[in-house]
XYZ file of N, CA, C and O in Angstrom:
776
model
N 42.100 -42.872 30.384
C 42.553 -44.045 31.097
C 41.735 -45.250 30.638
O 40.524 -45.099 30.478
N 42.419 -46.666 30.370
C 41.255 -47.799 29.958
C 41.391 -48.095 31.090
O 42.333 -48.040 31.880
N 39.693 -48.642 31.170
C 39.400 -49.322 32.204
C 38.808 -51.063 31.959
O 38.191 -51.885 32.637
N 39.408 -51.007 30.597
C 38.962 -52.170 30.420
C 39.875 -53.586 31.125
O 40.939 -53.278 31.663
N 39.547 -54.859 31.131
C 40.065 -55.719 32.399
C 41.439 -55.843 31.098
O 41.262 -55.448 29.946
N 42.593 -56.382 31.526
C 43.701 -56.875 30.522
C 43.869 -58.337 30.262
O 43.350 -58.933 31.206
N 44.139 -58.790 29.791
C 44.384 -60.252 29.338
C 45.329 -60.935 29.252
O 46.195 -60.098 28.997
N 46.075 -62.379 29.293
C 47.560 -62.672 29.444
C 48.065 -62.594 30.774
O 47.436 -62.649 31.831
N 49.086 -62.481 30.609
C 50.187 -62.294 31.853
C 49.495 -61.183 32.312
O 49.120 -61.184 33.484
N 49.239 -60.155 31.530
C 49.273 -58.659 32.145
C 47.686 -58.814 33.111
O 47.473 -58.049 34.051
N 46.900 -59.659 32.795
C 45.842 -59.980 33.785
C 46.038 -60.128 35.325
O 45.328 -59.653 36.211
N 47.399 -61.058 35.469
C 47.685 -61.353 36.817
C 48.779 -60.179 37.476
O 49.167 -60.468 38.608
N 49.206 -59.159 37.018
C 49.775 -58.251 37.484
C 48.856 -57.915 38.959
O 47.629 -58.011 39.007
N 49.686 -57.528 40.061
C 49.297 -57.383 41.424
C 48.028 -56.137 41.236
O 46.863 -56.231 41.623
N 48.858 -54.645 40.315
C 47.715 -53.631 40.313
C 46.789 -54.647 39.726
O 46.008 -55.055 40.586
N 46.660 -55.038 38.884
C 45.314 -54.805 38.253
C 44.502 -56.273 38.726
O 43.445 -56.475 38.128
N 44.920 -57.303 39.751
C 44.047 -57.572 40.505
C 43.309 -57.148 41.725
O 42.282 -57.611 42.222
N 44.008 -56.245 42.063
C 43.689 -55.400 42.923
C 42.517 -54.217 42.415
O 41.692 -53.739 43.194
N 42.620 -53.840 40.918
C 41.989 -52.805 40.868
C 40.291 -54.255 40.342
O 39.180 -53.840 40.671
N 40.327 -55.555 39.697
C 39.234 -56.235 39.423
C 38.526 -56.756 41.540
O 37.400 -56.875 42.023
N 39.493 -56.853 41.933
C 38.734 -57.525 43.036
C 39.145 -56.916 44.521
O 39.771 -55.871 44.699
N 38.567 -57.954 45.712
C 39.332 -56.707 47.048
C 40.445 -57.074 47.042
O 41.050 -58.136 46.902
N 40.808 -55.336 47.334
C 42.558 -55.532 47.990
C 42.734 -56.199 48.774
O 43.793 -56.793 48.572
N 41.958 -56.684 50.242
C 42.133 -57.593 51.167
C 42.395 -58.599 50.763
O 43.340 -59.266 51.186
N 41.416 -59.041 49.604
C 41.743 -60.553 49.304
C 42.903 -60.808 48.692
O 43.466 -61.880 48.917
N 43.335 -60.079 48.012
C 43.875 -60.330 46.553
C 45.902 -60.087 47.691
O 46.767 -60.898 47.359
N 46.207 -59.253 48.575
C 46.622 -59.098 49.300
C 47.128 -60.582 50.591
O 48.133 -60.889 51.231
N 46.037 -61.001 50.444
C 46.116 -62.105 51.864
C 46.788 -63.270 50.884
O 47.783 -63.935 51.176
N 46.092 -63.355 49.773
C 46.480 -64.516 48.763
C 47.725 -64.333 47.965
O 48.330 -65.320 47.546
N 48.145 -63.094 47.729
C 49.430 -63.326 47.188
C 50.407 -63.258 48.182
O 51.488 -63.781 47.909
N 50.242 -62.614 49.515
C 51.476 -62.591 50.161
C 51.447 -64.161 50.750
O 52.511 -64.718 51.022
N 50.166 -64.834 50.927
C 50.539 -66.294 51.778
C 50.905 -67.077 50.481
O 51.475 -68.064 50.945
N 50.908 -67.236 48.869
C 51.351 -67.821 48.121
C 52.395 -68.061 48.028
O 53.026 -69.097 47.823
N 52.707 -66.738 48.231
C 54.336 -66.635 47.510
C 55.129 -66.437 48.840
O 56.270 -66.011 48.658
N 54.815 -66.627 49.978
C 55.563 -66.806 50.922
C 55.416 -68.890 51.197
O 56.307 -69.685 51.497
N 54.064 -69.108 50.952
C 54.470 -70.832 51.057
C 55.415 -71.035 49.867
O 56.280 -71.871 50.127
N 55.486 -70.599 48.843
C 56.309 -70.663 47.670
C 57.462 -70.611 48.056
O 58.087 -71.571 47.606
N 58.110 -69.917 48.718
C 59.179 -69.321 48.913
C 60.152 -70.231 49.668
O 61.186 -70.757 49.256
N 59.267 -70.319 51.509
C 59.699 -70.904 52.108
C 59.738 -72.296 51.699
O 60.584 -73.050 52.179
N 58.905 -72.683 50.869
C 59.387 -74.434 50.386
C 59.920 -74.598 49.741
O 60.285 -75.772 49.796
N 60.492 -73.872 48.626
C 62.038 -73.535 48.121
C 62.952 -73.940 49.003
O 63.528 -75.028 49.024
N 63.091 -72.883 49.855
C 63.788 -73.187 50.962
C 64.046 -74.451 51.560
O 65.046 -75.170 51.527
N 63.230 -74.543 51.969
C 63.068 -75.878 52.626
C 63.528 -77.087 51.800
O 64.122 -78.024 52.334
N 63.239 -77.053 50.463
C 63.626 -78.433 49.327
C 65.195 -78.239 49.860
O 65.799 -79.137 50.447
N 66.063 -76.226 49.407
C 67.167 -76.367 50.124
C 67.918 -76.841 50.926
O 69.049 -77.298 50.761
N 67.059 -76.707 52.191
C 67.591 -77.201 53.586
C 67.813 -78.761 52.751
O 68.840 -79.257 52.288
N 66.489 -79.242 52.783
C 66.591 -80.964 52.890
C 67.649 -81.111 51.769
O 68.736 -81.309 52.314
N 67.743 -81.097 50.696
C 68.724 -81.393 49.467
C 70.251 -81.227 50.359
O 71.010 -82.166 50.598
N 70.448 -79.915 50.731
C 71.716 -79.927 51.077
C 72.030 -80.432 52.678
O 73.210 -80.667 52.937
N 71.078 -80.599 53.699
C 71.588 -80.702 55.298
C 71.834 -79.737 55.620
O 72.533 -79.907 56.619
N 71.713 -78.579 55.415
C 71.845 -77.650 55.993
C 71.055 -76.393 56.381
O 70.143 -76.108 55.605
N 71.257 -75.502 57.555
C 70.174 -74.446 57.951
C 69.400 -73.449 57.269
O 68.933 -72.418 57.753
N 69.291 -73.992 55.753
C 68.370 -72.998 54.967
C 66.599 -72.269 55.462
O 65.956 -71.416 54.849
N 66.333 -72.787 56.383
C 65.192 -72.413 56.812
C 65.248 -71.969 58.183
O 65.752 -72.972 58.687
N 65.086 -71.187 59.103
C 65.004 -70.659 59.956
C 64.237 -69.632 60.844
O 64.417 -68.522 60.344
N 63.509 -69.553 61.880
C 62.198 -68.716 62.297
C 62.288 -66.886 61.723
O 61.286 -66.172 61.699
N 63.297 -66.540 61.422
C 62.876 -65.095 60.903
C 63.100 -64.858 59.402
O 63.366 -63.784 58.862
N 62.914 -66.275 58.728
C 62.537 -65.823 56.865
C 61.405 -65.961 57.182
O 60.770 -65.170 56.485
N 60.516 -66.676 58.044
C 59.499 -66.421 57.579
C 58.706 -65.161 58.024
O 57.567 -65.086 57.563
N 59.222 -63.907 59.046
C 58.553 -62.775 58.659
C 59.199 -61.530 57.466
O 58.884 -60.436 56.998
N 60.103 -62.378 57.393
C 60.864 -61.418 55.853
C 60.504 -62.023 55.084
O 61.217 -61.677 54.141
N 59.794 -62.827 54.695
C 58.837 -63.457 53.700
C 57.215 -62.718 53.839
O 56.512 -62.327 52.907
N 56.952 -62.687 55.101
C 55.733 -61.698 55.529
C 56.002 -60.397 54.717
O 55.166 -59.841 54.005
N 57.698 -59.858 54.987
C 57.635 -58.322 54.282
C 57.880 -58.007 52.840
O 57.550 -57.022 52.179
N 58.606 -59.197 52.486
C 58.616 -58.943 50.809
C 57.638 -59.116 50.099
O 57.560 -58.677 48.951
N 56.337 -60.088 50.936
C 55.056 -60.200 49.867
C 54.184 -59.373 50.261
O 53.625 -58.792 49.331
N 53.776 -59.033 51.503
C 52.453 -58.033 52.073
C 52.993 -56.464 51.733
O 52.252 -55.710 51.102
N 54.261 -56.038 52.164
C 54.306 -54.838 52.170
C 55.799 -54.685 51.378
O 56.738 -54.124 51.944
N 55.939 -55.342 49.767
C 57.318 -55.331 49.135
C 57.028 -53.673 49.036
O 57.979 -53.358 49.751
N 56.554 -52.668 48.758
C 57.060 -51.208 48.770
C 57.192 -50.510 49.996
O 57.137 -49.292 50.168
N 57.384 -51.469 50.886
C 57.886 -50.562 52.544
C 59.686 -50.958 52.228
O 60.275 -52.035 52.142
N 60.104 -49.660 52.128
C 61.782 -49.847 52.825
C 62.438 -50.912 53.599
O 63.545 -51.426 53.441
N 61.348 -51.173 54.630
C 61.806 -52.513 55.603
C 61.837 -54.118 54.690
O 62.243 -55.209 55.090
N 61.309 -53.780 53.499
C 61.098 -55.538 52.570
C 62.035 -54.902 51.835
O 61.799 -55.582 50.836
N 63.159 -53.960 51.359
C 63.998 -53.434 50.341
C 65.069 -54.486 50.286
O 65.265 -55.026 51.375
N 65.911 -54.967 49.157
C 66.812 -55.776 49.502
C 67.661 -55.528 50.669
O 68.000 -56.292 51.572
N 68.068 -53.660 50.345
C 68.974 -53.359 51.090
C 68.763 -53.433 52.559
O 69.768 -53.250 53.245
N 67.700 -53.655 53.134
C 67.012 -53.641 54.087
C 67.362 -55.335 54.951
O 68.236 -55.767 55.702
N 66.277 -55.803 54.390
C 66.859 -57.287 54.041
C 68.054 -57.919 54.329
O 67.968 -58.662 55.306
N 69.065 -57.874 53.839
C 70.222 -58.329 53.748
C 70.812 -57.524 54.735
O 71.066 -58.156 55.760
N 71.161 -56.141 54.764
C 71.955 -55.805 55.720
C 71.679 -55.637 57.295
O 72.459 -55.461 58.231
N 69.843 -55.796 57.222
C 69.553 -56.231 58.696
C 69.588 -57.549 59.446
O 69.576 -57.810 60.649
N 69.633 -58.243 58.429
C 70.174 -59.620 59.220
C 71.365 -59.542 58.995
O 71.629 -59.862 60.154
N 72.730 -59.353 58.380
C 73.739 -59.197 58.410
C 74.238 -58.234 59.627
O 75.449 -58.098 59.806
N 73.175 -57.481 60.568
C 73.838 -56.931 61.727
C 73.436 -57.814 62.932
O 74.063 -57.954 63.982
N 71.977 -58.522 62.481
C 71.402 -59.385 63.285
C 72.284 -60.457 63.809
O 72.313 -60.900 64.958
N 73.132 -60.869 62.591
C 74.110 -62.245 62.382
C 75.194 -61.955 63.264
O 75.393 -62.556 64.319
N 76.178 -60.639 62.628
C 77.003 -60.670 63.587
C 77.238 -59.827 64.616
O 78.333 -59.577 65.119
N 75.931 -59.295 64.987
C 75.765 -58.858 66.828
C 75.597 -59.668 67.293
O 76.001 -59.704 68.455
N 74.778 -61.084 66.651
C 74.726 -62.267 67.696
C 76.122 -62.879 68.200
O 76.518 -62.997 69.360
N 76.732 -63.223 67.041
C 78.104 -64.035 66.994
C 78.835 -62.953 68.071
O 79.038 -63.466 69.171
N 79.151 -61.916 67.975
C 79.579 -61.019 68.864
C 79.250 -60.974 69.987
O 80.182 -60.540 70.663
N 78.204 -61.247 70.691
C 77.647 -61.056 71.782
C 78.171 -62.618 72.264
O 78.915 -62.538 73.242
N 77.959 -63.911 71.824
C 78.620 -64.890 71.613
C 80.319 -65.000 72.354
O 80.882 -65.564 73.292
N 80.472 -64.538 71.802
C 82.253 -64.222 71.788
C 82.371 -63.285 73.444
O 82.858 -63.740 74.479
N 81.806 -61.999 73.262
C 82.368 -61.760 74.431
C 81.599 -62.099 75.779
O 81.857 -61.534 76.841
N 80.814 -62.890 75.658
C 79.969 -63.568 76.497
C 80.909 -65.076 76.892
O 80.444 -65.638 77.884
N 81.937 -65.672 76.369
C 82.199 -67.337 75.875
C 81.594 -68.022 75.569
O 82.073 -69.154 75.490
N 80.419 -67.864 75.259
C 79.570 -69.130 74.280
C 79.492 -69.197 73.186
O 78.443 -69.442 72.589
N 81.009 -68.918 72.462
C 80.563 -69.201 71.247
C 80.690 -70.681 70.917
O 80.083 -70.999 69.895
N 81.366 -71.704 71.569
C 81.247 -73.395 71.516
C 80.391 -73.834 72.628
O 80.657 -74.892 73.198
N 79.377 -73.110 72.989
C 78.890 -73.460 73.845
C 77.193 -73.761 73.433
O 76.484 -72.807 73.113
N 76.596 -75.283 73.481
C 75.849 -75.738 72.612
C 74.402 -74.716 73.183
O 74.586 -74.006 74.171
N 73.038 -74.713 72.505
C 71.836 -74.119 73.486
C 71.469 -74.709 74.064
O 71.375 -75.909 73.803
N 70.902 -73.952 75.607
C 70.083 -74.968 76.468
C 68.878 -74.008 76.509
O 68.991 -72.951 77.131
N 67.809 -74.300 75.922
C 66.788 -72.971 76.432
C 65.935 -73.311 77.490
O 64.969 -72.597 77.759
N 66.242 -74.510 78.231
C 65.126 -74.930 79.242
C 66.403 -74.110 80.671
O 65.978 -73.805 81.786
N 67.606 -73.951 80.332
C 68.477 -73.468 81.589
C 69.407 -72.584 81.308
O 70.599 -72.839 81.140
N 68.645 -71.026 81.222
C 69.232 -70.143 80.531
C 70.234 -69.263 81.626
O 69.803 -68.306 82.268
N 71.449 -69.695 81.706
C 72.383 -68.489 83.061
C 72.362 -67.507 82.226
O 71.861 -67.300 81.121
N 73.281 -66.692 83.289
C 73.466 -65.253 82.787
C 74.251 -65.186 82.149
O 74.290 -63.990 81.861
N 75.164 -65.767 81.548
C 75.734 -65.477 80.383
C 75.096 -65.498 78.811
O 75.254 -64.831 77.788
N 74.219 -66.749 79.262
C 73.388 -66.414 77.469
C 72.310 -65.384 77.616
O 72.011 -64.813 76.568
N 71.588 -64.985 78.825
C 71.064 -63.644 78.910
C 71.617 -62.172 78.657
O 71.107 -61.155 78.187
N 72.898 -62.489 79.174
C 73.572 -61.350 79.197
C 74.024 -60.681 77.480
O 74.087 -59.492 77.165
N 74.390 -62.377 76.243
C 74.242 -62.237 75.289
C 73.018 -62.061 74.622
O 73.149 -61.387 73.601
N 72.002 -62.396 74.828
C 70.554 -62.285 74.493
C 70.623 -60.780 74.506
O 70.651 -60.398 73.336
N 70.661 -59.774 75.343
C 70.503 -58.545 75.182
C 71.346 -57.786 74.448
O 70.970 -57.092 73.503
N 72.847 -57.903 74.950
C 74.024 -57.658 73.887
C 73.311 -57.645 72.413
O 73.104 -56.557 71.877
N 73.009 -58.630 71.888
C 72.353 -59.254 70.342
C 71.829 -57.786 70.187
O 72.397 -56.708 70.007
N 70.556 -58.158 70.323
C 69.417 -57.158 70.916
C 69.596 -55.780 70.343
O 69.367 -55.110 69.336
N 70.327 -55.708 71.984
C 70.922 -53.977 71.946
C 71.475 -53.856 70.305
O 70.717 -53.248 69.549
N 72.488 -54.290 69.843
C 73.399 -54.422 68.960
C 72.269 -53.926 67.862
O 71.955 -52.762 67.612
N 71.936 -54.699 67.490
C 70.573 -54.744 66.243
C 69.992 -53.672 66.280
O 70.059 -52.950 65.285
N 69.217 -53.229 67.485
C 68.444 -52.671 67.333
C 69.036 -51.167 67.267
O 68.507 -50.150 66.820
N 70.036 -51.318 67.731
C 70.926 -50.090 67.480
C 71.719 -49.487 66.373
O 71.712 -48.321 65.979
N 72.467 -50.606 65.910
C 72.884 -50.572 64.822
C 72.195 -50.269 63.233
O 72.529 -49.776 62.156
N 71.170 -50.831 63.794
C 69.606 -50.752 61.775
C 69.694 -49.488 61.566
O 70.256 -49.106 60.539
N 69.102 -48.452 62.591
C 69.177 -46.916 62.342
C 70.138 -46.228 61.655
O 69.966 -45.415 60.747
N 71.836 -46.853 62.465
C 72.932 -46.351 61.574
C 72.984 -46.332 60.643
O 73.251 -45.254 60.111
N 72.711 -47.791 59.634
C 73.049 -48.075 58.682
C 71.858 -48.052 57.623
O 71.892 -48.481 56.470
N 70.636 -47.353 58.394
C 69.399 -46.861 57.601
C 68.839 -48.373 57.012
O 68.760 -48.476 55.788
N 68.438 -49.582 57.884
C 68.690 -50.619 57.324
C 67.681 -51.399 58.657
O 67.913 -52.488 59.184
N 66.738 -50.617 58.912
C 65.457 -51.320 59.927
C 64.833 -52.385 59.143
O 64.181 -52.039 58.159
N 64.947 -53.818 59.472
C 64.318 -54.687 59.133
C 63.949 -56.045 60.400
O 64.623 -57.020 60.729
N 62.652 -55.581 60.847
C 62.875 -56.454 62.024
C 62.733 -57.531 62.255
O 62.571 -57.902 63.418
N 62.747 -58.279 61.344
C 63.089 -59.907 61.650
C 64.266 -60.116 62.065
O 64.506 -61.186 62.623
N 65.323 -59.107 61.885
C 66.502 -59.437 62.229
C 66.633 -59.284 63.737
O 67.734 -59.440 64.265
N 65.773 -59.047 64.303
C 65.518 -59.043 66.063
C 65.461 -60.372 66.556
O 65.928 -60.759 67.627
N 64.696 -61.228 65.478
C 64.961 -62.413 65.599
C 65.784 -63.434 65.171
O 65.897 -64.527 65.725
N 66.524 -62.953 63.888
C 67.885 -63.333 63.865
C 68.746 -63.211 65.008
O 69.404 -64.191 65.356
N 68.821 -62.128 65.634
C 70.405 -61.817 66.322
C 70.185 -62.975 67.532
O 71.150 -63.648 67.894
N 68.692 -63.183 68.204
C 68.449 -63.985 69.014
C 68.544 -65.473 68.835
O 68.788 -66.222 69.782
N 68.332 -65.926 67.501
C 68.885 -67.151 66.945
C 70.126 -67.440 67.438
O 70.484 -68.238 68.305
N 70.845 -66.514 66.617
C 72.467 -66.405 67.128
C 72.712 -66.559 68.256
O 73.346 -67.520 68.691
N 72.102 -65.341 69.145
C 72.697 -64.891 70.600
C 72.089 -66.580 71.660
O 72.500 -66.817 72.796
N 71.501 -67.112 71.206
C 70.749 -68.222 71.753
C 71.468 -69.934 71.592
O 71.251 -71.050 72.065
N 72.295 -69.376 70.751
C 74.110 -70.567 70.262
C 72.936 -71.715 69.456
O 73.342 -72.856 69.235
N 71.391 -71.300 69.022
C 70.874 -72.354 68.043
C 71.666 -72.411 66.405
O 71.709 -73.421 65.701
N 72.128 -71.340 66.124
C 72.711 -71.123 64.906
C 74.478 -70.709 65.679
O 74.340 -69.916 66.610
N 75.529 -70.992 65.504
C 76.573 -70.533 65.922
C 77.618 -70.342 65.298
O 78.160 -69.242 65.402
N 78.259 -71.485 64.374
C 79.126 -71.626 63.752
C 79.302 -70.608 62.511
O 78.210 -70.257 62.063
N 80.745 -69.888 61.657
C 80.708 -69.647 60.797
C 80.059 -70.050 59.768
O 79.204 -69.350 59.225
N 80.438 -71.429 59.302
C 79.240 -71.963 58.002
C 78.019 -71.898 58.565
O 77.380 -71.837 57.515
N 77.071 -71.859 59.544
C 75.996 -71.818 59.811
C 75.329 -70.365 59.514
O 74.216 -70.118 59.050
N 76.294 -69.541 59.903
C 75.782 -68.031 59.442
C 76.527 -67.653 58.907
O 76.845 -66.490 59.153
N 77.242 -68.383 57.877
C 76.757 -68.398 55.823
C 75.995 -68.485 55.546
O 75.524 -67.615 54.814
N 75.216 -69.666 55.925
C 74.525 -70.636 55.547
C 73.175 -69.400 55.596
O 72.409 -69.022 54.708
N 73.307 -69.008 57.044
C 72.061 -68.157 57.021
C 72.109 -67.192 56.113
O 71.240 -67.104 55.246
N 73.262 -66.239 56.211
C 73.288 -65.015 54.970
C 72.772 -65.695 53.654
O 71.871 -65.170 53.000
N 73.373 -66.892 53.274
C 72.944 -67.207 52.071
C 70.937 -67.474 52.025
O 69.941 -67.234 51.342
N 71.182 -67.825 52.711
C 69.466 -68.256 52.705
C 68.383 -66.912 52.578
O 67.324 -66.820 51.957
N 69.290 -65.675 53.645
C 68.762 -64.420 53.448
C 68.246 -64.097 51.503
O 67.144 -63.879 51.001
N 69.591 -64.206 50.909
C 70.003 -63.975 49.810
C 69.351 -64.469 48.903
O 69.310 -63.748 47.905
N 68.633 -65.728 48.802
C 68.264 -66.871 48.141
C 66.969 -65.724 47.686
O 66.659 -65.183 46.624
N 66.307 -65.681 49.393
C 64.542 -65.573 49.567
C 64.532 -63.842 49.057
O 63.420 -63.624 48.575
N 65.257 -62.792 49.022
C 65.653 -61.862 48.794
C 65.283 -61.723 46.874
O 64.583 -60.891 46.297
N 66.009 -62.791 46.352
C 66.523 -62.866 45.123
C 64.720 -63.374 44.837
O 64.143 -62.568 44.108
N 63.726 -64.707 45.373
C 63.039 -64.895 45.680
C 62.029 -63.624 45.594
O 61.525 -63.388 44.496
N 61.864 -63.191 46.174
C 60.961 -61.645 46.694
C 61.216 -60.865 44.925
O 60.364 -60.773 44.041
N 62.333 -60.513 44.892
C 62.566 -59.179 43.074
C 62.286 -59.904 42.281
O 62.061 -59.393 41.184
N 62.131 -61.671 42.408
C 61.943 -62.315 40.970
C 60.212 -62.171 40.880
O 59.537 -61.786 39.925
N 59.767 -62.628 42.241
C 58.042 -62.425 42.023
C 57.438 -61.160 41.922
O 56.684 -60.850 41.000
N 57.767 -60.393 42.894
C 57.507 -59.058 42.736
C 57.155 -58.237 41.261
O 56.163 -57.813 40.668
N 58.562 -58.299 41.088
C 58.591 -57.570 39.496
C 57.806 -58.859 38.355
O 57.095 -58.385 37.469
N 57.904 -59.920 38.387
C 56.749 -60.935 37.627
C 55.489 -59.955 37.648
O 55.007 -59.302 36.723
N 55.112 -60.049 38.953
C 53.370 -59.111 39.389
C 53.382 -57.956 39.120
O 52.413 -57.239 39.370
N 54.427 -57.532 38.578
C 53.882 -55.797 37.903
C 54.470 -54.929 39.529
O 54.316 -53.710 39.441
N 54.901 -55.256 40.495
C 55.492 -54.421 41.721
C 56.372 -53.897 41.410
O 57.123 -54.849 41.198
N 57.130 -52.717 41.116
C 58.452 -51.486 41.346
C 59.315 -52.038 42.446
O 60.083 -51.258 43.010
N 59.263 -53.608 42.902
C 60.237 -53.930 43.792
C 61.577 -53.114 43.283
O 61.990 -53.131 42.124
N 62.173 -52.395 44.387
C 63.681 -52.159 44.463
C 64.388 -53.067 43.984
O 64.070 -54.255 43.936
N 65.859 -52.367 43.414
C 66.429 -53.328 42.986
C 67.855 -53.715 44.159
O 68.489 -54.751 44.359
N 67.929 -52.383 44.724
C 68.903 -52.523 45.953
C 68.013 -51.507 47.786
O 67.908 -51.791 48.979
N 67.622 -50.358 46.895
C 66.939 -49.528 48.470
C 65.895 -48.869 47.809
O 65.697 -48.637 46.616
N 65.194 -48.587 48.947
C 63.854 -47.681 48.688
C 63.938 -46.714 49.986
O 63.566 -47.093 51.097
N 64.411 -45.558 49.756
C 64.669 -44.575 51.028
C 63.189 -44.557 51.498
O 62.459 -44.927 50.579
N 62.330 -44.164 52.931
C 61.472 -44.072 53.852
C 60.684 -42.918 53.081
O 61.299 -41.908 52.741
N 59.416 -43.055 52.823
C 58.503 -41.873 52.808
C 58.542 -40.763 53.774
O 59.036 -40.963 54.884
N 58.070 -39.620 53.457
C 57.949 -38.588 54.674
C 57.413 -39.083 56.045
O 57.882 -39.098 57.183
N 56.238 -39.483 55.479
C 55.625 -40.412 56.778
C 55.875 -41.558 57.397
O 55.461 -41.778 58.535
N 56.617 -42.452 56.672
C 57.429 -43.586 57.491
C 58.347 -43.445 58.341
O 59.049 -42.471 58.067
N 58.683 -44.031 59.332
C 60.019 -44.261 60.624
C 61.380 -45.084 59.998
O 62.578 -45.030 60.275
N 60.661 -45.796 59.110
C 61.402 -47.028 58.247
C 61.654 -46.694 57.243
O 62.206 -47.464 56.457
């Protein structure tokens, strides 16, 4: 085995800063890099176009594609299809609740947007298992939704797409750093739940 340090590109590969310095560090600094990286992508998005490219649960699916990209839960497939149940259990819960034109009030929450708040919820949290597809930011997606802050069809496009963007985001850096990021799933270790 060489143990000598490498040079070039192949210097900044994730193993082999990890194997020159601490994993803690080297860990704290690439996942908060490339998650400010990410999300200000994003964000140039949002502002360039006016629209909801940024939203409170990329940024812990930004937490999972950089701290822990070889957990199942940061897998694309993971990713994408857990906010895609997140999205439309909210909209659903929405609908048979009647708020789906109904703007948010979070300072005067009746029981109907509670009643959707859990609907969401339930939905999600029920549904990930089925579809082998636990990713829990989308807990906070469905509540976006179920909460009428995000509501409209183009809005959750808008969100799927944004999923998609930071997703695409995550396999481009990943695999840059020398990571085995998935290219679609990474089935659960023996010892994982996820």
């Amino acid at each position: 085995m060489n143990d000598r340090p490498r040079h070039g590109i192949a210097a900044l590969q994730f193993d082999e800063l990890v194997r020159r310095y601490p994993e803690r560090a080297v860990r704290a600094i690439y996942s908060g890099l490339n998650s400010f990286i990410s999300l200000g992508l994003m964000a140039i998005i949002a502002y360039t176009t006016n629209a909801p490219f940024v939203f409170p649960s990329l940024g812990p699916t930004a937490f999972l594609l950089f701290y822990t990209p070889r957990s199942a839960s940061a897998s694309p497939h993971n990713s994408l299809i857990g906010h895609l149940i997140g999205v439309l259990a909210g909209w659903f819960a929405l609908a048979v609740t009647g708020l789906l034109s109904t703007p948010p009030d979070l300072e005067s929450i009746g029981p109907n947007r509670i009643l959707a708040s859990a609907i969401a919820l339930g939905l999600t949290c029920g549904l990930m298992p089925v579809f082998n597809a636990a990713h829990p930011p989308a807990g906070a997606t469905t509540l976006i939704v179920a909460l009428g802050l995000l509501r409209t069809p183009p809005q959750l496009g808008i969100m799927m797409l944004a999923v998609l963007v930071i997703v695409i985001q995550g396999f481009v850096i990943n695999r840059m750093a020398g990571i085995p990021y998935p290219l679609w799933h990474r089935p659960p270790r023996d010892n994982e739940t996820t």
